Amino acid sequence: MYNDDQNASPVNHVPTVVVLVSMAIAAVELVLQVGENGLAGGPAAVGWRAVAVNDYGFFAQIVTYMLNNDVILWSELHRFVTYPFIHGSFGHVLFGFVLVLAIGKLIAEAFSQVAFLVIFFASTIMGALVFGLIVKDGAPLVGTYPAAYGLIGALTFVLWRKARAEGSNQFRAFTLIGALLAIQAYFGLLYGGGYVWIADFTGFVTGFLLSFVLAPDGGARIHGWLDTIRK
């Protein structure tokens, strides 16, 4: 609708944490693009992306090694939360950036800014963990998509609750994730997407389930569960 307020901003307000996370994703890609295009860093800058993937991407072999040797590689645990800020190309980062910015705004406003951060990083961590448990080997996991799918999971929860309250078809709430996974599978068959979808789908499930407690009425729901257990 038309806004009569002449002083209204032409750009919709985006919660601070969503802006900060989105700008961090964009800033890393900007630095890598500057290096790859020879604008800074000299000849070595062409390899900055490969170095970033090697140093901050998530490798499934890390989980395999820790399980097989019953140890925790503390020096490698940062990869569980750094890989979403590293991407394979500009095209790879673009769609993920848009998803985080757009859907992140909705979730931060519908739930809270803290809830946005919890869903973003919990989906990131769980996506990497399940990816490592299943895949065992192969190319590293990079990109913000498990976190973005986690936010989609939270959005799906909102749509599902709305449909349930209205008595309409609740399965329609899952149309978005179904379409995205179908598109991902299609391009995976064409270009070889590997097993990244495992991390993405895990992120979606994580975001959806966390919404039961992170939604505005999550506290009351938890108390209800506890009362049921006590009985």
Short mmCIF file of C-alpha atoms in Angstrom, two decimals, residues 25-137:
data_model
loop_
_atom_site.label_atom_id
_atom_site.label_comp_id
_atom_site.label_asym_id
_atom_site.label_seq_id
_atom_site.Cartn_x
_atom_site.Cartn_y
_atom_site.Cartn_z
CA ILE A 25 28.81 -13.10 3.71
CA ALA A 26 29.04 -10.34 1.10
CA ALA A 27 32.30 -8.92 2.48
CA VAL A 28 34.13 -12.25 2.25
CA GLU A 29 33.01 -12.71 -1.35
CA LEU A 30 33.98 -9.13 -2.18
CA VAL A 31 37.53 -9.72 -0.94
CA LEU A 32 37.80 -12.93 -2.95
CA GLN A 33 36.45 -11.21 -6.07
CA VAL A 34 38.95 -8.38 -5.68
CA GLY A 35 41.76 -10.92 -5.50
CA GLU A 36 40.55 -13.06 -8.39
CA ASN A 37 40.21 -10.03 -10.66
CA GLY A 38 43.72 -8.80 -9.88
CA LEU A 39 42.62 -5.62 -8.15
CA ALA A 40 44.68 -6.31 -5.01
CA GLY A 41 47.00 -8.84 -3.46
CA GLY A 42 49.22 -9.52 -6.45
CA PRO A 43 49.45 -12.84 -8.33
CA ALA A 44 48.91 -14.87 -5.14
CA ALA A 45 45.46 -13.32 -4.68
CA VAL A 46 44.10 -15.48 -7.51
CA GLY A 47 44.33 -18.42 -5.12
CA TRP A 48 42.66 -16.74 -2.14
CA ARG A 49 39.42 -18.68 -2.66
CA ALA A 50 41.20 -22.02 -2.63
CA VAL A 51 43.06 -21.01 0.52
CA ALA A 52 39.83 -19.87 2.18
CA VAL A 53 38.10 -23.16 1.35
CA ASN A 54 41.07 -25.12 2.67
CA ASP A 55 41.30 -23.11 5.89
CA TYR A 56 37.63 -22.44 6.64
CA GLY A 57 35.55 -24.91 4.60
CA PHE A 58 34.11 -28.00 6.25
CA PHE A 59 35.61 -31.39 5.38
CA ALA A 60 33.64 -34.54 6.13
CA GLN A 61 36.90 -36.34 6.83
CA ILE A 62 37.22 -34.35 10.06
CA VAL A 63 34.14 -36.04 11.53
CA THR A 64 35.32 -39.44 10.28
CA TYR A 65 38.74 -38.97 11.87
CA MET A 66 37.32 -37.85 15.22
CA LEU A 67 34.93 -40.81 15.36
CA ASN A 68 37.52 -43.37 14.32
CA ASN A 69 40.12 -42.10 16.76
CA ASP A 70 37.80 -41.04 19.60
CA VAL A 71 39.33 -37.56 19.76
CA ILE A 72 38.16 -33.98 19.33
CA LEU A 73 40.17 -31.89 16.90
CA TRP A 74 39.72 -28.58 18.68
CA SER A 75 41.76 -26.72 16.08
CA GLU A 76 39.27 -27.76 13.37
CA LEU A 77 35.97 -27.05 15.13
CA HIS A 78 35.83 -23.49 13.79
CA ARG A 79 34.96 -24.99 10.40
CA PHE A 80 31.46 -25.87 11.67
CA VAL A 81 30.60 -22.15 11.76
CA THR A 82 32.95 -20.59 9.19
CA TYR A 83 32.06 -22.58 6.08
CA PRO A 84 28.79 -20.66 5.39
CA PHE A 85 30.82 -17.51 4.75
CA ILE A 86 32.93 -19.15 2.01
CA HIS A 87 31.49 -19.86 -1.44
CA GLY A 88 32.68 -21.45 -4.63
CA SER A 89 31.87 -18.51 -6.88
CA PHE A 90 29.92 -15.27 -7.14
CA GLY A 91 26.95 -17.14 -8.57
CA HIS A 92 27.10 -19.57 -5.64
CA VAL A 93 26.93 -16.82 -3.05
CA LEU A 94 24.30 -14.65 -4.74
CA PHE A 95 21.19 -16.79 -4.18
CA GLY A 96 22.22 -17.75 -0.64
CA PHE A 97 22.81 -14.09 0.23
CA VAL A 98 19.34 -13.14 -1.03
CA LEU A 99 17.70 -15.98 0.93
CA VAL A 100 19.43 -15.06 4.19
CA LEU A 101 18.62 -11.37 3.80
CA ALA A 102 14.98 -11.80 2.76
CA ILE A 103 13.88 -14.77 4.86
CA GLY A 104 16.16 -13.77 7.73
CA LYS A 105 14.28 -10.45 7.91
CA LEU A 106 10.96 -12.27 8.18
CA ILE A 107 12.17 -14.66 10.89
CA ALA A 108 13.93 -11.98 12.95
CA GLU A 109 10.73 -9.92 12.93
CA ALA A 110 8.34 -12.84 13.51
CA PHE A 111 10.48 -14.48 16.22
CA SER A 112 13.41 -12.34 17.42
CA GLN A 113 16.91 -11.37 16.38
CA VAL A 114 18.36 -13.90 18.84
CA ALA A 115 16.15 -16.60 17.33
CA PHE A 116 17.51 -15.70 13.88
CA LEU A 117 21.09 -16.20 15.09
CA VAL A 118 20.26 -19.47 16.85
CA ILE A 119 18.55 -20.89 13.76
CA PHE A 120 21.30 -19.66 11.42
CA PHE A 121 24.18 -21.21 13.35
CA ALA A 122 22.36 -24.29 14.66
CA SER A 123 21.35 -25.18 11.10
CA THR A 124 24.93 -24.54 9.98
CA ILE A 125 26.39 -26.82 12.65
CA MET A 126 23.83 -29.61 12.31
CA GLY A 127 24.09 -29.49 8.53
CA ALA A 128 27.85 -30.00 8.69
CA LEU A 129 27.61 -32.68 11.36
CA VAL A 130 25.08 -34.85 9.51
CA PHE A 131 26.94 -34.23 6.24
CA GLY A 132 30.14 -35.50 7.89
CA LEU A 133 28.43 -38.52 9.44
CA ILE A 134 26.91 -39.65 6.15
CA VAL A 135 29.30 -38.57 3.42
CA LYS A 136 32.62 -39.51 5.08
CA ASP A 137 34.74 -38.24 2.17
#
